Coordinates of C-alpha atoms and ligand atoms in Angstrom, one line a residue:
M1 CA 6.2 46.3 -5.2
V2 CA 6.7 44.8 -1.8
E3 CA 4.1 45.7 0.7
E4 CA 3.6 44.7 4.3
T5 CA 0.7 42.4 5.3
S6 CA -0.3 42.0 8.8
G7 CA -1.6 38.5 10.0
V8 CA -1.0 35.8 12.3
D9 CA 1.7 33.1 12.0
R10 CA 0.9 29.3 12.2
A11 CA 1.5 29.5 16.0
G12 CA -1.1 32.2 16.3
R13 CA 1.4 35.1 16.9
A14 CA 0.8 38.5 15.3
V15 CA 3.2 39.0 12.5
T16 CA 3.8 41.4 9.6
V17 CA 5.2 39.8 6.5
P18 CA 6.3 41.2 3.1
H19 CA 3.6 40.8 0.5
R20 CA 4.6 39.9 -3.1
P21 CA 2.0 40.3 -5.9
M22 CA 2.0 38.2 -9.0
L23 CA 2.5 39.3 -12.5
I24 CA -0.2 39.5 -15.2
E25 CA 0.2 41.5 -18.4
G26 CA 3.1 43.4 -17.1
E27 CA 1.4 44.4 -13.9
W28 CA 1.9 43.4 -10.3
V29 CA -1.5 42.4 -9.1
E30 CA -3.4 40.7 -6.3
A31 CA -5.8 37.7 -6.6
A32 CA -9.2 38.6 -7.8
S33 CA -10.5 37.2 -4.4
G34 CA -8.0 39.1 -2.5
R35 CA -7.0 35.9 -0.7
T36 CA -3.3 35.2 0.0
I37 CA -1.2 32.2 0.9
E38 CA 1.8 32.3 3.3
V39 CA 5.3 31.1 2.4
E40 CA 6.8 29.3 5.4
N41 CA 10.7 29.1 6.3
P42 CA 11.1 25.4 6.6
A43 CA 14.1 25.7 8.7
R44 CA 11.9 27.5 11.4
R45 CA 8.6 25.9 11.7
G46 CA 5.7 28.1 11.7
S47 CA 7.4 31.2 10.6
A48 CA 6.1 32.9 7.5
V49 CA 8.5 34.8 5.5
A50 CA 6.1 36.4 2.9
A51 CA 2.6 36.1 1.7
V52 CA 1.6 35.7 -2.1
P53 CA -1.8 36.0 -4.0
R54 CA -4.0 32.9 -3.9
G55 CA -4.5 32.9 -7.6
E56 CA -7.6 30.9 -8.9
A57 CA -9.5 30.3 -12.0
E58 CA -10.4 34.1 -12.7
D59 CA -6.8 35.1 -12.4
V60 CA -5.6 32.3 -14.6
D61 CA -8.1 33.4 -17.1
R62 CA -6.7 36.9 -17.1
A63 CA -3.3 35.7 -17.5
C64 CA -4.1 33.4 -20.2
R65 CA -5.9 36.2 -22.3
A66 CA -2.9 38.5 -21.6
A67 CA -0.5 35.7 -23.1
A68 CA -2.7 35.1 -25.9
A69 CA -2.9 38.8 -26.9
A70 CA 0.8 39.1 -26.4
F71 CA 1.5 36.0 -28.7
E72 CA 0.4 37.9 -31.6
R73 CA 3.4 40.1 -31.7
W74 CA 6.0 38.0 -29.8
R75 CA 5.7 35.3 -32.4
L76 CA 6.7 37.7 -35.0
T77 CA 9.7 39.1 -33.0
P78 CA 12.8 37.9 -34.8
P79 CA 14.5 35.0 -33.0
R80 CA 17.7 37.0 -32.6
E81 CA 15.9 39.6 -30.6
R82 CA 14.2 36.9 -28.5
G83 CA 17.6 35.5 -27.8
L84 CA 19.1 38.8 -26.9
A85 CA 16.3 39.2 -24.4
M86 CA 17.5 35.9 -22.6
L87 CA 21.1 37.1 -22.7
R88 CA 20.1 40.3 -20.9
I89 CA 18.1 38.4 -18.3
A90 CA 21.2 36.3 -17.7
D91 CA 23.2 39.4 -17.2
D92 CA 20.8 41.0 -14.8
L93 CA 20.8 37.6 -12.9
E94 CA 24.5 37.8 -12.5
A95 CA 24.1 41.0 -10.4
E96 CA 21.6 39.3 -8.1
V97 CA 23.2 35.9 -7.3
E98 CA 23.4 36.5 -3.7
D99 CA 20.0 37.9 -3.1
L100 CA 18.5 35.1 -5.1
A101 CA 20.5 32.4 -3.5
R102 CA 19.4 33.8 0.1
L103 CA 15.8 33.8 -1.1
I104 CA 15.9 30.2 -2.4
A105 CA 17.6 29.1 0.9
T106 CA 15.0 30.8 3.0
E107 CA 11.8 29.5 1.3
T108 CA 13.1 26.0 0.4
G109 CA 15.5 25.2 3.3
N110 CA 18.2 24.3 0.6
A111 CA 21.7 25.2 2.1
I112 CA 23.1 28.2 0.3
R113 CA 26.7 27.0 -0.4
P114 CA 26.2 23.6 -1.8
Q115 CA 22.7 24.2 -3.3
S116 CA 21.1 27.6 -3.6
R117 CA 24.0 29.6 -5.0
P118 CA 24.8 26.9 -7.5
E119 CA 21.2 26.8 -8.5
V120 CA 21.2 30.5 -9.4
R121 CA 24.6 29.9 -11.4
S122 CA 22.9 27.1 -13.4
T123 CA 19.8 29.4 -14.0
I124 CA 22.2 31.9 -15.5
D125 CA 23.8 29.2 -17.7
I126 CA 20.2 28.1 -18.9
F127 CA 19.3 31.7 -20.1
R128 CA 22.7 32.0 -21.9
Y129 CA 22.4 28.7 -23.6
F130 CA 18.9 29.4 -24.9
G131 CA 19.7 32.9 -25.7
G132 CA 22.7 31.6 -27.8
V133 CA 20.6 29.0 -29.8
A134 CA 17.6 31.2 -30.5
Q135 CA 18.3 31.4 -34.3
E136 CA 18.6 27.6 -34.6
T137 CA 14.7 27.4 -34.7
K138 CA 15.2 26.7 -38.3
G139 CA 13.2 24.6 -40.7
E140 CA 14.3 22.6 -43.7
V141 CA 13.8 22.6 -47.6
V142 CA 12.7 19.2 -48.7
P143 CA 14.0 18.2 -52.3
I144 CA 11.0 16.6 -53.6
S145 CA 11.0 18.0 -57.1
E146 CA 12.5 20.9 -59.3
Q147 CA 8.9 22.0 -59.9
L148 CA 8.1 22.2 -56.2
L149 CA 9.5 24.3 -53.4
V150 CA 8.7 22.5 -50.3
Y151 CA 9.9 23.7 -47.0
H152 CA 9.2 23.3 -43.3
R153 CA 8.9 26.3 -40.9
R154 CA 9.3 25.8 -37.2
E155 CA 6.5 27.9 -35.6
P156 CA 5.8 28.6 -32.0
I157 CA 2.8 26.9 -30.6
G158 CA 1.0 29.7 -28.7
V159 CA 0.2 30.1 -24.9
V160 CA 2.2 27.6 -22.9
G161 CA 0.9 26.6 -19.5
G162 CA 4.1 25.9 -17.1
I163 CA 3.8 24.4 -13.8
V164 CA 6.8 23.9 -11.6
P165 CA 7.6 22.2 -8.2
W166 CA 9.5 23.6 -5.2
N167 CA 12.7 21.6 -5.1
S168 CA 14.7 23.7 -7.7
P169 CA 12.2 26.5 -8.1
L170 CA 14.3 29.0 -9.9
Q171 CA 16.0 26.6 -12.2
L172 CA 13.0 24.8 -13.2
S173 CA 11.1 28.0 -13.8
A174 CA 14.0 29.3 -15.9
L175 CA 13.7 26.2 -18.1
K176 CA 10.1 26.8 -18.9
V177 CA 10.8 30.5 -19.4
A178 CA 13.9 30.2 -21.6
M179 CA 12.6 27.3 -23.8
A180 CA 9.0 28.5 -24.2
I181 CA 9.7 32.2 -24.7
T182 CA 13.0 32.0 -27.0
A183 CA 10.8 29.8 -29.3
G184 CA 8.3 32.5 -29.6
N185 CA 5.5 31.3 -27.3
T186 CA 4.2 33.1 -24.4
L187 CA 3.9 31.7 -20.9
V188 CA 1.7 31.5 -18.0
L189 CA 3.8 30.1 -15.2
K190 CA 2.5 28.6 -11.9
P191 CA 5.1 28.1 -9.2
A192 CA 4.7 25.8 -6.4
E193 CA 3.0 27.2 -3.3
D194 CA 5.9 26.4 -1.2
A195 CA 8.5 28.2 -3.2
P196 CA 7.0 31.2 -5.2
L197 CA 9.3 34.0 -4.0
C198 CA 12.3 33.4 -6.1
V199 CA 10.2 32.9 -9.2
L200 CA 8.5 36.2 -8.7
R201 CA 11.9 37.8 -8.3
L202 CA 12.9 36.1 -11.5
A203 CA 9.9 37.4 -13.2
E204 CA 10.8 41.0 -12.0
I205 CA 14.0 40.6 -13.8
C206 CA 12.5 39.1 -17.0
V207 CA 9.8 41.7 -17.5
R208 CA 12.6 44.4 -18.0
H209 CA 13.4 42.7 -21.2
L210 CA 10.1 41.3 -22.4
P211 CA 6.9 43.0 -23.7
P212 CA 3.8 42.8 -21.2
G213 CA 1.9 39.6 -21.3
V214 CA 4.8 37.5 -22.7
L215 CA 5.5 36.1 -19.1
N216 CA 2.9 35.9 -16.5
V217 CA 3.2 34.3 -13.1
V218 CA 0.1 33.2 -11.3
T219 CA 0.7 32.1 -7.7
G220 CA -1.6 29.7 -5.9
L221 CA -2.3 26.3 -4.9
G222 CA -2.1 23.3 -7.3
E223 CA -5.8 22.2 -7.2
E224 CA -7.0 25.7 -7.9
A225 CA -4.5 27.8 -10.0
G226 CA -2.6 24.7 -11.5
A227 CA -5.8 22.9 -12.3
A228 CA -7.4 25.9 -13.9
L229 CA -4.3 26.6 -16.0
A230 CA -4.2 22.9 -17.2
R231 CA -7.9 23.2 -18.3
H232 CA -7.8 26.7 -19.7
P233 CA -9.0 26.8 -23.5
F234 CA -6.4 29.4 -24.4
V235 CA -3.4 27.1 -23.4
R236 CA -2.1 25.4 -26.4
K237 CA 0.8 23.5 -24.7
L238 CA 1.2 22.2 -21.3
S239 CA 4.7 21.9 -19.7
F240 CA 4.6 20.3 -16.4
T241 CA 7.4 19.4 -13.9
G242 CA 6.4 17.6 -10.6
S243 CA 5.1 14.3 -9.3
T244 CA 4.0 11.4 -11.4
E245 CA 0.6 11.4 -9.8
V246 CA -0.2 15.1 -10.8
G247 CA 1.5 14.5 -14.2
R248 CA -1.2 12.0 -14.8
L249 CA -4.0 14.6 -14.0
I250 CA -2.0 17.1 -16.4
M251 CA -2.0 14.5 -19.1
H252 CA -5.8 13.8 -18.7
A253 CA -6.4 17.6 -19.0
A254 CA -4.3 17.7 -22.1
A255 CA -6.1 14.7 -23.7
D256 CA -9.5 16.5 -23.1
R257 CA -8.4 19.3 -25.3
I258 CA -5.8 17.5 -27.5
V259 CA -3.0 19.7 -26.5
P260 CA 0.6 18.7 -26.6
V261 CA 2.2 18.0 -23.2
S262 CA 5.7 17.7 -21.7
L263 CA 6.1 16.0 -18.4
E264 CA 9.2 15.9 -16.3
L265 CA 8.2 13.5 -13.4
G266 CA 9.6 11.5 -10.5
G267 CA 12.3 9.0 -10.2
K268 CA 13.8 6.2 -8.0
S269 CA 17.2 6.2 -9.8
P270 CA 19.8 3.4 -9.5
A271 CA 23.5 3.9 -8.8
L272 CA 25.5 0.8 -9.6
V273 CA 29.1 0.5 -8.1
Y274 CA 31.5 -1.9 -9.6
P275 CA 34.3 -3.7 -7.7
D276 CA 37.0 -1.5 -9.2
S277 CA 35.4 1.7 -7.8
D278 CA 35.8 1.2 -4.0
N279 CA 37.3 4.7 -3.5
E280 CA 36.8 8.0 -1.9
A281 CA 35.9 9.7 -5.3
T282 CA 33.1 7.3 -5.9
V283 CA 31.8 7.8 -2.5
E284 CA 31.7 11.6 -3.1
G285 CA 30.1 10.9 -6.4
V286 CA 27.4 8.7 -4.8
I287 CA 26.6 11.3 -2.1
T288 CA 26.4 14.0 -4.9
G289 CA 24.2 11.8 -7.1
M290 CA 21.9 11.0 -4.2
R291 CA 21.6 14.7 -3.8
F292 CA 22.1 14.5 -0.1
T293 CA 22.8 18.3 0.0
R294 CA 19.4 19.0 -1.3
Q295 CA 18.1 16.5 1.4
G296 CA 17.4 14.0 -1.3
Q297 CA 14.7 16.2 -2.7
S298 CA 15.5 15.7 -6.3
C299 CA 13.9 13.7 -9.1
T300 CA 17.4 12.5 -10.2
A301 CA 18.5 11.3 -6.7
G302 CA 20.5 8.2 -7.1
S303 CA 18.5 6.6 -4.2
R304 CA 19.0 2.9 -4.9
L305 CA 22.7 2.1 -4.3
F306 CA 23.6 -1.3 -5.9
L307 CA 27.0 -2.3 -4.3
H308 CA 29.0 -5.2 -5.5
R309 CA 29.3 -7.7 -2.7
S310 CA 33.0 -7.9 -2.8
I311 CA 33.3 -4.2 -1.8
H312 CA 30.0 -3.9 0.2
D313 CA 31.4 -3.5 3.5
S314 CA 34.4 -1.4 2.8
F315 CA 32.4 1.0 0.6
L316 CA 29.7 1.3 3.2
A317 CA 32.1 2.2 5.8
R318 CA 33.6 5.0 3.8
L319 CA 30.2 6.2 2.8
V320 CA 29.0 6.3 6.4
E321 CA 32.2 8.0 7.6
R322 CA 31.7 10.6 5.0
L323 CA 28.1 11.2 5.6
S324 CA 28.7 11.5 9.4
R325 CA 30.7 14.6 8.6
L326 CA 27.9 16.4 6.7
R327 CA 26.7 19.4 8.7
V328 CA 22.9 19.7 8.9
G329 CA 21.4 22.9 10.0
D330 CA 20.7 26.5 9.1
P331 CA 20.4 26.8 5.3
L332 CA 21.9 30.4 5.4
D333 CA 25.1 29.4 7.1
E334 CA 28.0 29.0 4.7
A335 CA 29.2 25.9 6.7
T336 CA 26.1 24.0 6.3
D337 CA 26.0 21.0 4.0
M338 CA 22.4 20.0 4.3
G339 CA 19.4 22.1 5.1
S340 CA 15.8 21.2 5.8
I341 CA 12.9 19.3 4.2
I342 CA 10.4 21.6 2.5
N343 CA 7.3 21.4 4.7
A344 CA 5.5 19.6 7.4
R345 CA 3.7 17.2 5.1
Q346 CA 6.9 16.1 3.2
F347 CA 8.6 15.8 6.6
R348 CA 6.0 13.4 7.9
R349 CA 6.2 11.6 4.6
V350 CA 10.0 11.0 4.8
C351 CA 9.6 10.0 8.4
S352 CA 6.9 7.4 7.6
Y353 CA 9.3 5.9 5.0
I354 CA 12.0 5.7 7.6
E355 CA 9.6 4.0 10.0
D356 CA 8.6 1.6 7.3
G357 CA 12.4 0.6 6.9
L358 CA 12.9 0.4 10.7
A359 CA 9.9 -2.1 10.9
Q360 CA 11.7 -4.6 8.5
A361 CA 13.3 -7.2 10.7
S362 CA 16.4 -7.8 8.4
A363 CA 17.0 -4.1 7.7
R364 CA 19.9 -2.3 9.3
V365 CA 20.3 1.5 9.7
A366 CA 24.1 2.2 8.8
I367 CA 23.5 5.8 9.7
G368 CA 20.7 8.2 10.5
G369 CA 17.0 7.2 11.2
L370 CA 14.2 9.1 12.6
P371 CA 15.1 12.9 13.1
P372 CA 16.2 14.1 16.5
R373 CA 13.3 14.9 19.1
E374 CA 15.4 17.5 20.8
G375 CA 18.0 20.1 20.1
P376 CA 18.3 22.9 17.5
L377 CA 17.4 20.6 14.6
T378 CA 13.8 20.4 15.9
E379 CA 13.4 24.1 15.0
G380 CA 12.8 23.0 11.4
Y381 CA 12.0 20.1 9.2
F382 CA 15.5 18.6 9.5
V383 CA 16.3 14.9 8.6
T384 CA 19.8 13.6 8.9
P385 CA 21.3 11.5 6.2
T386 CA 19.9 8.1 6.4
V387 CA 21.3 4.8 4.9
F388 CA 19.5 1.4 5.2
T389 CA 21.4 -1.8 4.3
G390 CA 20.1 -5.4 4.2
V391 CA 17.2 -4.0 2.0
D392 CA 15.1 -6.3 -0.2
H393 CA 14.7 -4.9 -3.6
G394 CA 10.8 -5.4 -3.4
W395 CA 10.3 -3.3 -0.3
R396 CA 8.4 0.0 -0.4
I397 CA 11.5 2.0 0.7
A398 CA 13.4 0.5 -2.3
R399 CA 10.5 1.1 -4.9
E400 CA 8.8 4.3 -4.0
E401 CA 10.2 7.8 -4.5
I402 CA 10.8 9.1 -0.9
F403 CA 12.0 12.6 -1.9
G404 CA 14.2 12.7 1.2
P405 CA 17.6 12.0 2.5
V406 CA 17.1 8.2 2.5
L407 CA 19.4 5.8 0.6
V408 CA 18.7 2.0 0.3
V409 CA 21.8 -0.3 -0.3
I410 CA 21.3 -3.6 -2.2
P411 CA 24.2 -5.8 -2.8
W412 CA 24.9 -7.5 -6.1
E413 CA 27.2 -10.3 -7.6
D414 CA 26.1 -10.9 -11.2
E415 CA 26.0 -7.8 -13.6
E416 CA 22.9 -9.1 -15.4
E417 CA 20.9 -9.5 -12.1
A418 CA 22.0 -5.9 -11.0
I419 CA 20.8 -4.4 -14.3
R420 CA 17.5 -6.4 -14.0
M421 CA 17.1 -4.9 -10.5
A422 CA 17.9 -1.3 -11.7
N423 CA 15.3 -1.6 -14.5
D424 CA 12.7 -3.0 -12.3
S425 CA 11.1 0.1 -11.6
H426 CA 8.1 2.0 -13.2
Y427 CA 10.5 5.0 -13.2
G428 CA 13.3 5.7 -15.6
L429 CA 14.6 9.1 -15.0
A430 CA 18.3 9.0 -14.2
A431 CA 21.0 6.5 -13.3
Y432 CA 24.7 6.4 -12.3
V433 CA 27.4 3.8 -13.1
W434 CA 30.5 3.8 -11.2
C435 CA 33.1 1.6 -13.0
R436 CA 36.7 2.3 -14.2
D437 CA 36.4 -0.3 -16.9
L438 CA 34.7 1.9 -19.5
S439 CA 33.6 -1.0 -21.6
R440 CA 31.7 -2.7 -18.8
A441 CA 30.4 0.8 -17.7
L442 CA 29.2 1.6 -21.3
R443 CA 27.6 -1.8 -21.5
A444 CA 25.6 -1.2 -18.4
A445 CA 24.8 2.3 -19.4
H446 CA 23.3 1.1 -22.7
C447 CA 21.2 -1.7 -20.9
I448 CA 19.7 0.7 -18.2
E449 CA 16.2 2.0 -19.0
S450 CA 16.6 5.6 -18.0
G451 CA 16.6 8.9 -20.0
W452 CA 19.9 10.0 -18.5
V453 CA 22.8 7.7 -17.4
Q454 CA 26.0 9.3 -16.0
V455 CA 29.3 7.3 -15.9
N456 CA 31.5 8.1 -13.0
R457 CA 29.8 11.5 -12.6
G458 CA 27.1 12.5 -10.0
L459 CA 26.6 16.1 -10.8
G460 CA 23.5 17.8 -12.4
Q461 CA 22.3 18.4 -15.9
L462 CA 24.2 20.6 -18.4
P463 CA 22.6 22.9 -20.9
G464 CA 22.9 21.3 -24.3
M465 CA 22.1 17.8 -23.1
S466 CA 18.7 16.5 -23.6
Y467 CA 17.2 15.6 -20.3
G468 CA 13.9 13.7 -19.6
G469 CA 12.5 10.4 -18.5
F470 CA 11.6 7.0 -19.8
K471 CA 8.6 5.1 -18.5
E472 CA 6.5 6.9 -15.9
S473 CA 9.2 9.5 -15.3
G474 CA 8.0 11.7 -18.2
I475 CA 7.5 12.6 -21.8
G476 CA 9.6 15.1 -23.7
R477 CA 13.0 16.6 -23.4
E478 CA 14.4 19.8 -21.7
F479 CA 17.7 21.4 -21.4
S480 CA 18.7 21.2 -25.1
L481 CA 18.1 22.8 -28.4
E482 CA 16.4 19.6 -29.6
G483 CA 14.1 19.6 -26.6
M484 CA 13.2 23.1 -27.3
L485 CA 12.3 22.4 -30.9
E486 CA 10.4 19.1 -30.2
S487 CA 8.5 20.6 -27.3
F488 CA 7.9 24.2 -27.9
T489 CA 7.6 24.6 -31.7
Q490 CA 5.4 22.9 -34.3
R491 CA 6.3 22.1 -37.9
K492 CA 4.5 23.7 -40.8
A493 CA 4.9 22.3 -44.4
V494 CA 4.7 25.0 -47.1
V495 CA 4.5 23.6 -50.8
V496 CA 4.9 26.1 -53.7
D497 CA 4.2 25.2 -57.3
L498 CA 7.2 26.7 -59.2
T499 CA 5.6 26.2 -62.6
R500 CA 2.9 28.9 -62.3
Ligands
NAD1 P1 3.7 18.1 -7.2 O1 3.3 17.3 -8.3 O2 2.8 18.0 -6.0 O3 3.4 19.7 -7.5 C1 4.2 20.2 -8.6 C2 3.3 21.4 -9.1 O4 2.1 21.1 -9.6 C3 3.2 22.6 -8.1 O5 3.2 23.9 -8.7 C4 1.7 22.2 -7.6 O6 1.2 23.4 -7.1 C5 1.1 21.8 -8.9 N1 -0.1 21.0 -8.7 C6 -0.4 20.1 -7.8 N2 -1.6 19.6 -7.9 C7 -2.1 20.1 -9.0 C8 -3.1 19.9 -10.0 N3 -4.3 19.0 -9.4 N4 -3.3 20.4 -11.2 C9 -2.3 21.3 -11.6 N5 -1.3 21.6 -10.9 C10 -1.1 21.0 -9.7 O7 5.2 17.9 -7.0 P2 6.1 18.5 -5.7 O8 5.8 17.8 -4.5 O9 6.0 20.0 -6.0 O10 7.5 18.2 -6.3 C11 8.1 16.9 -6.2 C12 7.8 16.1 -7.4 O11 8.5 16.5 -8.5 C13 8.7 14.7 -7.2 O12 8.0 13.7 -7.6 C14 9.9 14.9 -8.1 O13 10.5 13.7 -8.6 C15 9.3 15.7 -9.2 N6 10.2 16.5 -10.0 C16 10.6 16.1 -11.2 C17 11.6 16.8 -11.9 C18 12.0 16.4 -13.3 O14 12.8 17.1 -14.0 N7 11.7 15.2 -13.7 C19 12.2 17.8 -11.3 C20 11.9 18.3 -10.1 C21 10.9 17.5 -9.4

């Protein structure tokens, strides 16, 4: 399945890169146009690691037709068998943790030890969780009268169009695959153009355990393959993870055809630190929650740090000291804590936010700033951990999703005021409360307008918890049985007259 393609890299040098076809109806195919897109290694500017098909409307159409045909049988496959397929996929993934982790690190720039390997582990957990709950797609009997048997069935919806971003490409694809397909739907998945390789590898594993057409993967650009998928008349449900801007386009496309839509979008999540939590464990938690080891490229990054004024300076000193010890560099090196930003466009975007912060007269850079202009880090899109203090909550760097390793620190004294600032955002995805007094912590947790609040914890989502956003951070829930039932099944009521 891996062929070589000759071409030139972005610097104009002749290169031969592996070529990975895409998956339609169980076959590994090229785009109808024959066109390809290159996948760059962001830790080495300009070096292509592979080429994938540049799928467009015609390819999406083939995939949707294949998915619609496969749905006729897959919907009738017993849930237990669908669940077993997920468990087998998980077992096969176990054998490929290292290869997949290296692939993710190479195409995303995410460091292998703190980020890429744990992403593969979390992907395995996702398949095991949904495989385990497959038979819970139950309906209910409704006790209306002795003369009537009234019951609800949970039925799959049909062809799902899934679109995912590049920041956790394997895990986010696994969620779409496991939730949609376990519930009896078939799927056409469009990975991000920057990180399709691990998704294609995942698809290779999945097709060993699924009939042809149940899972299809069309690689390509968002405005071509993605937009065609969002509009395709055979798609009965859209499930999108990505930016709020593109989420809006997806919702418009869904509205045009009245199809249900789930959106997992952006965030600018608050982390509130109380006076009783000026300690090393909280500093570690804040760094984890900010997803510094993913270069801050996470929708759930706790990127607005609200520090109580009484501990502001001491906590900041601990934070800066710890961040100064993070090792930035080669994502494949086990010693690396932080890899590179995904691509040139995001790199420029992150730098423009840093410039914006630097231009504010009262802002102070506690650590970091613009990336180095010489040395080994200039080989890739590397940005070092950056913390701004003296930040006004109204500034752009405090309001917009930077999607880079840039943390803003805002002091607070009054709890109500801190929560008001935390909620003063059009986003509402995640939040972190660091407070040892649990009644205060829970009071804050209940007042914060976010779909996910963590108290004294900065790690990631766990299968079984319902995860999703408030406000412009999204619609629908993932990671849980409830999310799967709400987003990937539809209820049918059956009424039987028992008197005849
Ligand atoms: P993006 O919205 O640019 O792209 C996401 C996906 O949509 C990609 O596959 C892309 O090709 C596709 N796409 C782009 N334009 C499209 C169009 N016009 N029609 C259809 N598809 C299109 O996002 P990104 O830059 O890849 O990822 C970063 C964003 O994703 C951030 O805003 C982040 O917060 C968000 N995100 C959210 C979650 C969550 O769970 N809430 C998780 C990860 C990332």
